Amino acid sequence: MRILISTPIFPPEIGGPATYTVEVSKRLKERGHQIRVVAFTNSEPEVKDLEVISVKLNYWLLGSILRQTKLFFTLLRAAQGMELIYAQGPVVVGLCSLVVGRLLRKPVVVKFVGDIAWENAVNRGRTSKSLEEFLSQPEGGPYTRLVMRIQRFVLRHADKVITPSHYLKNVLVKYYQVPASKVEVVYNAVELKEIRASNEKCGQPVLITIGRLVPWKGIDELVELVPSLAKKYPSLKLVIIGDGPEREKLSQLCQKIGAEPNVIFAGRLSHEETLALLKNADIFVLNSRYEGLPHTVIEAMAQKCPVIATDIGGTREVVQDGQTGIMVTPGDRQQLEEKIIFLLQNEHARSELAARAYENIKSKFTWASTLDELERVLHAAAR
């Protein structure tokens, strides 16, 4: 099959969509498909054996309009001779991909991993609602309404929509009125490979959390637990991997509560560096108030790092409480602290959870099963 993949981010940029695009492109190519990638990036792509066409981002005036115009014409040329367009998101690359697909009469498949309209409204302080509350009664101004309209249009008119969880499928069907028959759940995958730990453990407890530093990730609540945890474990370290608009606020919070000696802001790391730190950690904590499907939890489990996560959304499809991880109620800081202390005190419990989680990942989140499902969806869309 000849597949054109459009993506808003690509290596050397760091991020989930960038990593996914490279991995899925390489693996589809290994299965005999012809792959061409169109990507927003200012850097020269650092991926061998893939045909990648870059769309530069360096426009100053009317940036979004110029970028979308260039993307449209780049996709129009790149789609020649291809059978299908697979867009990594409904807004940044989805609208142009859909228009090009309709003009050239080629099927379009769109991947949906999160609601950009809601995320943007939260980041700009325009809403404090949960995703479901927001979608029931949207707020956030003209820009948010525009993004919602684009998402709705693209998702309803795509030939197929792929989501990584049944939770997100239900969101699309209920709030965006996308026909259930059009939405396919294809779980994300991880590579089950042996990773060398970043360094030898030296007896100090290490907690790790990974994600964009945005309000709904709940990293501020995790940081606020550090002084209390440090009274029991003076050498404890909380390693925060990721960057985002909350970075300065979190740093100031550490100073205010005296958590600086125990908190490490690692910033944005490569995938290999992140896996090495996961391998070395005692507990992975995801204190998020929203997750479509937390790929970081899957990565942690693949490195046999025990997981504590909030009982929300797509996380429930990865973590079975007491079996493959520990679930806590969002916003319940006392419960979160108690569960962290429980696991730090119980090496056997950590090992048991990690072992069962690893077996679950092997059965549900491997590249072999993901690619089988993805090929089924792509072939169905192309019929």
Short mmCIF file of C-alpha atoms in Angstrom, two decimals, residues 11-12 41-47:
data_model
loop_
_atom_site.label_atom_id
_atom_site.label_comp_id
_atom_site.label_asym_id
_atom_site.label_seq_id
_atom_site.Cartn_x
_atom_site.Cartn_y
_atom_site.Cartn_z
CA PRO A 11 12.59 14.39 14.85
CA PRO A 12 14.94 15.93 15.85
CA THR A 41 9.91 20.96 10.92
CA ASN A 42 12.63 23.59 10.61
CA SER A 43 15.39 21.02 11.07
CA GLU A 44 16.78 18.55 8.61
CA PRO A 45 15.08 15.21 9.39
CA GLU A 46 17.49 12.82 11.11
CA VAL A 47 15.86 9.61 9.95
#
